[in-house]
Short mmCIF file of C-alpha atoms in Angstrom, two decimals:
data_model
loop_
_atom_site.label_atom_id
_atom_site.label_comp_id
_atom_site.label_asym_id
_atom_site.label_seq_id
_atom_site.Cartn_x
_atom_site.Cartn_y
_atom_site.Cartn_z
CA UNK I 8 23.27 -29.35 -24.94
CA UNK I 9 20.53 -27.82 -23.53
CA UNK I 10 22.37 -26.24 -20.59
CA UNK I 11 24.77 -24.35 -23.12
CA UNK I 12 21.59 -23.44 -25.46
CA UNK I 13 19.51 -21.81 -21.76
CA UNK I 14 23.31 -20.06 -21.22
CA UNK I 15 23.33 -18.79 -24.55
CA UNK I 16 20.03 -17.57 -25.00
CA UNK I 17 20.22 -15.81 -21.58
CA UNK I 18 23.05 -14.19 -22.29
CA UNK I 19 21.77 -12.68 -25.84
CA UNK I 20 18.78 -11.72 -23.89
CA UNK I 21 20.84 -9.86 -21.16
CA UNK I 22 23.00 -8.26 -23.76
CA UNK I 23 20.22 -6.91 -25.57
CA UNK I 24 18.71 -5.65 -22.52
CA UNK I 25 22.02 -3.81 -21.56
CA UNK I 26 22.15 -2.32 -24.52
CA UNK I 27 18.99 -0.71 -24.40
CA UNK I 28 19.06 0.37 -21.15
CA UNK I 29 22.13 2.08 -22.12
CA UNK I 30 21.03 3.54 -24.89
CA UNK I 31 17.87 5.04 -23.15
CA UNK I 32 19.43 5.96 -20.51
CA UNK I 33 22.12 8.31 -22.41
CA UNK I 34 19.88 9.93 -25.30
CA UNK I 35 18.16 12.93 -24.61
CA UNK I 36 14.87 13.19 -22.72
CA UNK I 37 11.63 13.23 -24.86
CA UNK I 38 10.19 16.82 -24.70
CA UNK I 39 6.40 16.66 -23.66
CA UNK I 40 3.86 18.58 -22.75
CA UNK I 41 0.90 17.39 -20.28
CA UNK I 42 -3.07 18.28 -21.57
CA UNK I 43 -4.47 21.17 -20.07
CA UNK I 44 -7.20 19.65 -18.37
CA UNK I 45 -4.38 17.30 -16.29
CA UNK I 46 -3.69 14.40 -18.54
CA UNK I 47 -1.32 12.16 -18.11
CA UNK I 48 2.54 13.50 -17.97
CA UNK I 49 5.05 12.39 -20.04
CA UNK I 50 7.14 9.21 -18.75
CA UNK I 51 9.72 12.00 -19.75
CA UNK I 52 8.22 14.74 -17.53
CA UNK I 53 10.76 14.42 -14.42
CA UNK I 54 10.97 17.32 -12.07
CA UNK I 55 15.09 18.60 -11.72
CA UNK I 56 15.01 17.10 -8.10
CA UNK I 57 14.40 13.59 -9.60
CA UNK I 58 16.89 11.35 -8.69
CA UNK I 59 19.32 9.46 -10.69
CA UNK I 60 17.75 5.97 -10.91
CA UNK I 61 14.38 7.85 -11.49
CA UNK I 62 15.54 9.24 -14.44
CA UNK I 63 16.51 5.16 -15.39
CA UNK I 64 13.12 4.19 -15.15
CA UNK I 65 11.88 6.84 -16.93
CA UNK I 66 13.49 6.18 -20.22
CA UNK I 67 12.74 2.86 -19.62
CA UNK I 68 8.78 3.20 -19.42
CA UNK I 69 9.07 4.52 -22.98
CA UNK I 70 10.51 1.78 -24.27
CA UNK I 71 8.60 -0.43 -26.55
CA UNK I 72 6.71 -2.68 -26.16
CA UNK I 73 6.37 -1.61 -22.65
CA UNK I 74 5.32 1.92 -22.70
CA UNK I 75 3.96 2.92 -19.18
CA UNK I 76 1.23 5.63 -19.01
CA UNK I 77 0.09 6.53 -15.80
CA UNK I 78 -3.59 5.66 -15.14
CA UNK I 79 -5.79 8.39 -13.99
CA UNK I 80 -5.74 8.92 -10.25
CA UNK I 81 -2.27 7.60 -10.05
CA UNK I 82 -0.65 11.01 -8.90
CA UNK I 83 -3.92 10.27 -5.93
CA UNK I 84 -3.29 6.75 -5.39
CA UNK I 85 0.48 7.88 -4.93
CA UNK I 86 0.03 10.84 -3.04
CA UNK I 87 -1.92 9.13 -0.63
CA UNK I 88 0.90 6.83 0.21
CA UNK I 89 2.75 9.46 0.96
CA UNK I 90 4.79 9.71 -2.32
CA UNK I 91 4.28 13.25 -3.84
CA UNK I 92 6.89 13.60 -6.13
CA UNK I 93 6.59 14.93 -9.82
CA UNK I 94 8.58 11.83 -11.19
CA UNK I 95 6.64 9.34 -9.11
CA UNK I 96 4.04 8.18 -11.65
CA UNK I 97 6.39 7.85 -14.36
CA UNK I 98 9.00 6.02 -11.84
CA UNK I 99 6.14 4.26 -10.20
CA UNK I 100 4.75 2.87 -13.63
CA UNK I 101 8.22 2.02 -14.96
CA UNK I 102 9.05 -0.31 -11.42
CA UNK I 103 6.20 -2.38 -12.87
CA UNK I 104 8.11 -2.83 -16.31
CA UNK I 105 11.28 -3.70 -14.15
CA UNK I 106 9.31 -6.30 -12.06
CA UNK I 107 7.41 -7.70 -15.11
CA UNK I 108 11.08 -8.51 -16.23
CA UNK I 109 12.89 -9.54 -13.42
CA UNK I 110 10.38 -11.82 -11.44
CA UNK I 111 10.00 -14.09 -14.63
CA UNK I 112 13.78 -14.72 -15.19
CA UNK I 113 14.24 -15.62 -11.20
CA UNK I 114 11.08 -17.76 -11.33
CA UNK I 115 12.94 -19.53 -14.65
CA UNK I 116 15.60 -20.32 -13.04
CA UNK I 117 14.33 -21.38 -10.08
CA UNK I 118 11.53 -24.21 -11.70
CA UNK I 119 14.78 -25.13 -14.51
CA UNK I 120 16.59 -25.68 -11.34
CA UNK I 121 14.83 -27.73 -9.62
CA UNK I 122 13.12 -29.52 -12.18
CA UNK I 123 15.95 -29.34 -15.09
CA UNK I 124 13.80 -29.38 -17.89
CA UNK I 125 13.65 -25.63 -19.02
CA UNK I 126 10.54 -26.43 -21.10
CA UNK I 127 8.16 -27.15 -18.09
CA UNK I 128 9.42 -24.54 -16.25
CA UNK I 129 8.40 -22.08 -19.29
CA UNK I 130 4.40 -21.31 -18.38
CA UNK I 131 5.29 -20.76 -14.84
CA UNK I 132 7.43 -18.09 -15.92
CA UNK I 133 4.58 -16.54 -18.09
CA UNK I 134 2.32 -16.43 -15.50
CA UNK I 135 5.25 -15.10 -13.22
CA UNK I 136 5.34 -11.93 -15.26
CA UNK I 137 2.17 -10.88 -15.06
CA UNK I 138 2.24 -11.19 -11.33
CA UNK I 139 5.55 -9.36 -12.00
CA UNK I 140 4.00 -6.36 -12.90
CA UNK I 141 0.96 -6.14 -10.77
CA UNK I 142 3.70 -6.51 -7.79
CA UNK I 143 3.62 -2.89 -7.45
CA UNK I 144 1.01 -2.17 -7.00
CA UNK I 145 -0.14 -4.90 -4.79
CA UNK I 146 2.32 -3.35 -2.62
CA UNK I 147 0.67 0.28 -3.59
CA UNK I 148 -2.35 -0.60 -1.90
CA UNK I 149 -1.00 -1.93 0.61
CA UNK I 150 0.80 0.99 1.48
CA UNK I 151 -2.00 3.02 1.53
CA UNK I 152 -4.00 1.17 3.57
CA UNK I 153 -1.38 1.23 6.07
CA UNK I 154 -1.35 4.74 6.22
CA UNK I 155 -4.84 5.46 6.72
CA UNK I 156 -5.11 2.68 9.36
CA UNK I 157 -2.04 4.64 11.26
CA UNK I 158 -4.29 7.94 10.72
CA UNK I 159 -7.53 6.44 11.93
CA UNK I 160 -5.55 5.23 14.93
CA UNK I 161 -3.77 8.92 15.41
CA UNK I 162 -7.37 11.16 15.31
CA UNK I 163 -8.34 10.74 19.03
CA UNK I 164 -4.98 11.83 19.82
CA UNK I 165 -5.14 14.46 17.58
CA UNK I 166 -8.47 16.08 18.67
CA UNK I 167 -7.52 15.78 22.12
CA UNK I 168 -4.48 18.02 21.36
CA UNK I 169 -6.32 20.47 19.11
CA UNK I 170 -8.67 21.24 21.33
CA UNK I 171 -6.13 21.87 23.82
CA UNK I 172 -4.41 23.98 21.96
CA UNK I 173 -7.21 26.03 20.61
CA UNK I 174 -9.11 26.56 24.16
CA UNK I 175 -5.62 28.07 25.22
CA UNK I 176 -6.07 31.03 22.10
CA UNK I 177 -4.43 29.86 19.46
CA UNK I 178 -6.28 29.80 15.73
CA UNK I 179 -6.74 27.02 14.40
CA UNK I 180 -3.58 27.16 11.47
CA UNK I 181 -1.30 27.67 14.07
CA UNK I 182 -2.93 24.81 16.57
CA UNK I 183 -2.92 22.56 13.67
CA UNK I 184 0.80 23.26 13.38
CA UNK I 185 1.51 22.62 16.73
CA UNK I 186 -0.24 19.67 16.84
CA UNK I 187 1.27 18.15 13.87
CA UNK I 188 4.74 19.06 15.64
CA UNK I 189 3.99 17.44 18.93
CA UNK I 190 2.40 13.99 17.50
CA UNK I 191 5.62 13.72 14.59
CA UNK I 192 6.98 10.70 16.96
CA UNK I 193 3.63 9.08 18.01
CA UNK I 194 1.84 9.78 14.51
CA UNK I 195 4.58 10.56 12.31
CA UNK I 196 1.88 9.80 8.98
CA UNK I 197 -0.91 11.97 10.12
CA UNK I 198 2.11 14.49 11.39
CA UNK I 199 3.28 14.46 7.93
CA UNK I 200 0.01 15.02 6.03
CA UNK I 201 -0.26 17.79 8.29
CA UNK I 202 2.66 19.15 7.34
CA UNK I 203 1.46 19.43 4.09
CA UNK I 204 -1.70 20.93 5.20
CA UNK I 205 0.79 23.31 6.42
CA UNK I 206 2.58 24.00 3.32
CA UNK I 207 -0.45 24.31 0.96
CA UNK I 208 -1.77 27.14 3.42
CA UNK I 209 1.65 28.58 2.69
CA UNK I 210 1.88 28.92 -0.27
CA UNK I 211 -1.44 30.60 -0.80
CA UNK I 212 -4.31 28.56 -0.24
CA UNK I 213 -7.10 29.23 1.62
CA UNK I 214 -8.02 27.14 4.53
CA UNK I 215 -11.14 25.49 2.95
CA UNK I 216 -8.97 24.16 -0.06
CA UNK I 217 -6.43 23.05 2.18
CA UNK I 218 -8.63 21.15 4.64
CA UNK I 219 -10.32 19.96 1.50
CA UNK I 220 -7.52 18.46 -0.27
CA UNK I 221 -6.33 17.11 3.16
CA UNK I 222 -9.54 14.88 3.35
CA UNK I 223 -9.28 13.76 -0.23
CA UNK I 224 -5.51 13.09 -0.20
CA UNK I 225 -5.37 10.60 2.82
CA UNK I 226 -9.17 9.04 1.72
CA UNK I 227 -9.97 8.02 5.53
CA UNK I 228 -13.34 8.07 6.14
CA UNK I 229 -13.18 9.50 9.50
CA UNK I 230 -10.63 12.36 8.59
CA UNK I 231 -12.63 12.99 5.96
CA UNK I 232 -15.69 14.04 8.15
CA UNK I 233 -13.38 15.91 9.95
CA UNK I 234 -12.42 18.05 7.65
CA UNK I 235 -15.97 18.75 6.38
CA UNK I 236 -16.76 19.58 9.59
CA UNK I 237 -13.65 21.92 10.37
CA UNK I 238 -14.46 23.58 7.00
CA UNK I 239 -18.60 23.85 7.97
CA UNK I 240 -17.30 25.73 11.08
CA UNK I 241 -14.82 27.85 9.28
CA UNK I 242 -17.87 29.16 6.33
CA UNK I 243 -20.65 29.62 9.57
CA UNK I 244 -18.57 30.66 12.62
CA UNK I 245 -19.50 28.15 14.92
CA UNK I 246 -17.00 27.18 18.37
CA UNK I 247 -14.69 24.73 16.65
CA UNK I 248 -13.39 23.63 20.23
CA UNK I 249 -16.66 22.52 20.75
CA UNK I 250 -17.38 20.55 17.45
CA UNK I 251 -13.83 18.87 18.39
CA UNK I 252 -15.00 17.69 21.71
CA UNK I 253 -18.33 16.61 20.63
CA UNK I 254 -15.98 14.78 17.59
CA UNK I 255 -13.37 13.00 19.60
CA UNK I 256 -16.74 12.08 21.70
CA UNK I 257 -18.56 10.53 19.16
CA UNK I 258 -14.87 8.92 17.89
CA UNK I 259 -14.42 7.18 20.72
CA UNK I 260 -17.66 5.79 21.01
CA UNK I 261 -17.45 4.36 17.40
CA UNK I 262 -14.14 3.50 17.93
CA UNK I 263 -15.67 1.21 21.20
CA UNK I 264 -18.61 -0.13 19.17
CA UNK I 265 -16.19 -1.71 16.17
CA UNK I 266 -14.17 -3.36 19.19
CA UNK I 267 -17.05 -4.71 20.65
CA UNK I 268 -18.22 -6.48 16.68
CA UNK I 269 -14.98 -7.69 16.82
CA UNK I 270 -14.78 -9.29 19.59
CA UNK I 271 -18.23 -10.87 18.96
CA UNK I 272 -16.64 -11.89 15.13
CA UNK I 273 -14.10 -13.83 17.25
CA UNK I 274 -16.35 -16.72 18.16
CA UNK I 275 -17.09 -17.52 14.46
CA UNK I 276 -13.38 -16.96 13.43
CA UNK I 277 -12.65 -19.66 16.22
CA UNK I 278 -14.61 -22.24 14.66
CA UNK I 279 -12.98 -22.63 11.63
CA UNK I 280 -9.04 -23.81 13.37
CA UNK I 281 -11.34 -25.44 16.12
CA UNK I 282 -13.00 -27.93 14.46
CA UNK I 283 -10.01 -28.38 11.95
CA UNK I 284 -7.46 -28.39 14.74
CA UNK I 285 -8.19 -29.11 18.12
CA UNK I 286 -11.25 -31.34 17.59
CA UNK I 287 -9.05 -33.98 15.60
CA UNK I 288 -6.47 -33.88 18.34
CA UNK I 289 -9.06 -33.80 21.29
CA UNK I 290 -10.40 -37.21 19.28
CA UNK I 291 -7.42 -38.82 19.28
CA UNK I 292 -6.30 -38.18 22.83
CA UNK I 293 -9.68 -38.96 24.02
CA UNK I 294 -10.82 -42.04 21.74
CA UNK I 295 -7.26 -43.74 20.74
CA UNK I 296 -6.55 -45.62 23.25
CA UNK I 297 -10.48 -46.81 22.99
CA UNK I 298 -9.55 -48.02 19.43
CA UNK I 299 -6.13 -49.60 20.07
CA UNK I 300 -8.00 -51.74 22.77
CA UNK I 301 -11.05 -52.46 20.27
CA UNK I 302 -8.22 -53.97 17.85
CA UNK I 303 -6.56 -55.36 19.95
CA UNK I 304 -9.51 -57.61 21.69
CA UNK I 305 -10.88 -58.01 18.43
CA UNK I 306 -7.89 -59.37 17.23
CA UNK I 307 -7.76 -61.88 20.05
CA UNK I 308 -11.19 -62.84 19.50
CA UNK I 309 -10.28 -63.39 16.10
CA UNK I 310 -7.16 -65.41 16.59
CA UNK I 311 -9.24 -67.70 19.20
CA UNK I 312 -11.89 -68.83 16.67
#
């Protein structure tokens, strides 16, 4: 009985979603217009390049009762994982609807089968689609943490060729080009936020702006400073080459000082699986056969009297 009503009920619930997927999908897109001072797009606001499935996801995130808007500083958060697209907010916002969905009807079959009683297995599933939907971006930050950990690690590296190639006369847009080029294997993500660098100063920007949206795009700290510094020595005229040396100089020597704390964290890390660990194990090696003879004589002792 209860297997045919969870069969029945599932299936409504999958026909109903199929149906409105379909029918978002094939009307027309919403027209919208984004504020002037950089509100929020439209979930309908898709660039021509979007791609197919993008287009899925945004009809979907304005479907009620889910209707997605794109938190301020999502385009940022986005951008600095390395996702620059126009759709990506919308898309981004609507894979949270999608997993908010999905994840609980997995996790409700999952507890119903192994459990069989669909009713227990019902606030697991609630709280399964919350975690659902925060999924994303869980996986967001984790993204961009990545990629400024893979910048950080790229910078020495990356002074070391700039200065090269701007003691040998190139400027410093072209030596920043060539450097991007020759670290794309080693550093591909610091290669490709380069490349943008590149392309802003392309299409019209002026050097400060790029540098300045280079910093604030990838959020490292230390790229950051770089950037201020490259743009100080752009306004005032000063040797870059120099400012680079005396940067991949200090770099290094921070970089050597966090290894160092590290390595001095390690002892207090070690005590933790030490004493929960090794120190049981130790004492049973060391004082069980101690015990098993204590028992053993006591047991003789015992039996005597």
């Amino acid at each position: 009985m209860l297997l045919g009503l969870s069969i029945g009920v599932f299936a409504m619930v999958l026909a109903a979603v199929a149906a409105g997927g379909y029918w978002f999908y094939i009307r027309e897109p919403r027209t919208a217009l984004a504020s002037a001072g950089g509100g929020a797009a439209s979930p309908a606001a898709l660039d021509d390049d979007a791609p197919e499935w993008a287009s899925t996801l945004q009809h979907l995130a304005g479907a009620a009762p889910f209707r997605a808007q794109a938190k301020p500083g999502m385009r940022e958060e986005l951008a600095a994982a390395g996702i620059r697209a126009q759709w990506a907010p919308a898309a981004f916002q609507s894979a949270k609807v999608v997993a908010a969905l999905a994840v609980p009807v997995v996790v409700f079959f999952l507890l119903w089968g192994l459990g069989g009683d669909w009713a227990a297995a019902l606030p697991g599933t609630a709280l399964s689609s919350y975690l659902g939907y925060t999924l994303p971006e869980r996986w967001l930050r984790r993204r961009v943490r990545s990629r400024r950990q893979a910048v950080n690690r790229a910078l020495p590296d990356f002074l070391d060729l700039l200065v090269i190639a701007i003691e040998s006369g190139l400027s410093l847009d072209q030596a920043l080009a060539d450097t991007a080029r020759d670290l794309r294997k080693v550093h591909p993500v610091l290669s490709d936020e380069l490349s943008v660098f590149r392309s802003e100063l392309l299409a019209g920007a002026s050097r400060s702006e790029a540098l300045k949206n280079l910093g604030a795009r990838v959020g490292e700290p230390e790229l950051r400073k770089l950037t201020a510094l490259l743009i100080q020595a752009d306004r005032f005229g000063s040797s870059v080459s120099k400012m680079l040396r005396t940067q991949a100089r200090y770099m290094r020597i921070r970089r050597r000082q966090l290894a160092e704390e590290k390595a001095h964290k390690v002892g207090v890390k070690l005590l933790f699986p030490i004493f929960l660990l090794i120190m049981p194990s130790v004492f049973l090696v060391t004082a069980g056969p101690a015990v098993l003879m204590l028992v053993t004589n006591f047991g003789k002792i015992a039996g005597d009297l």
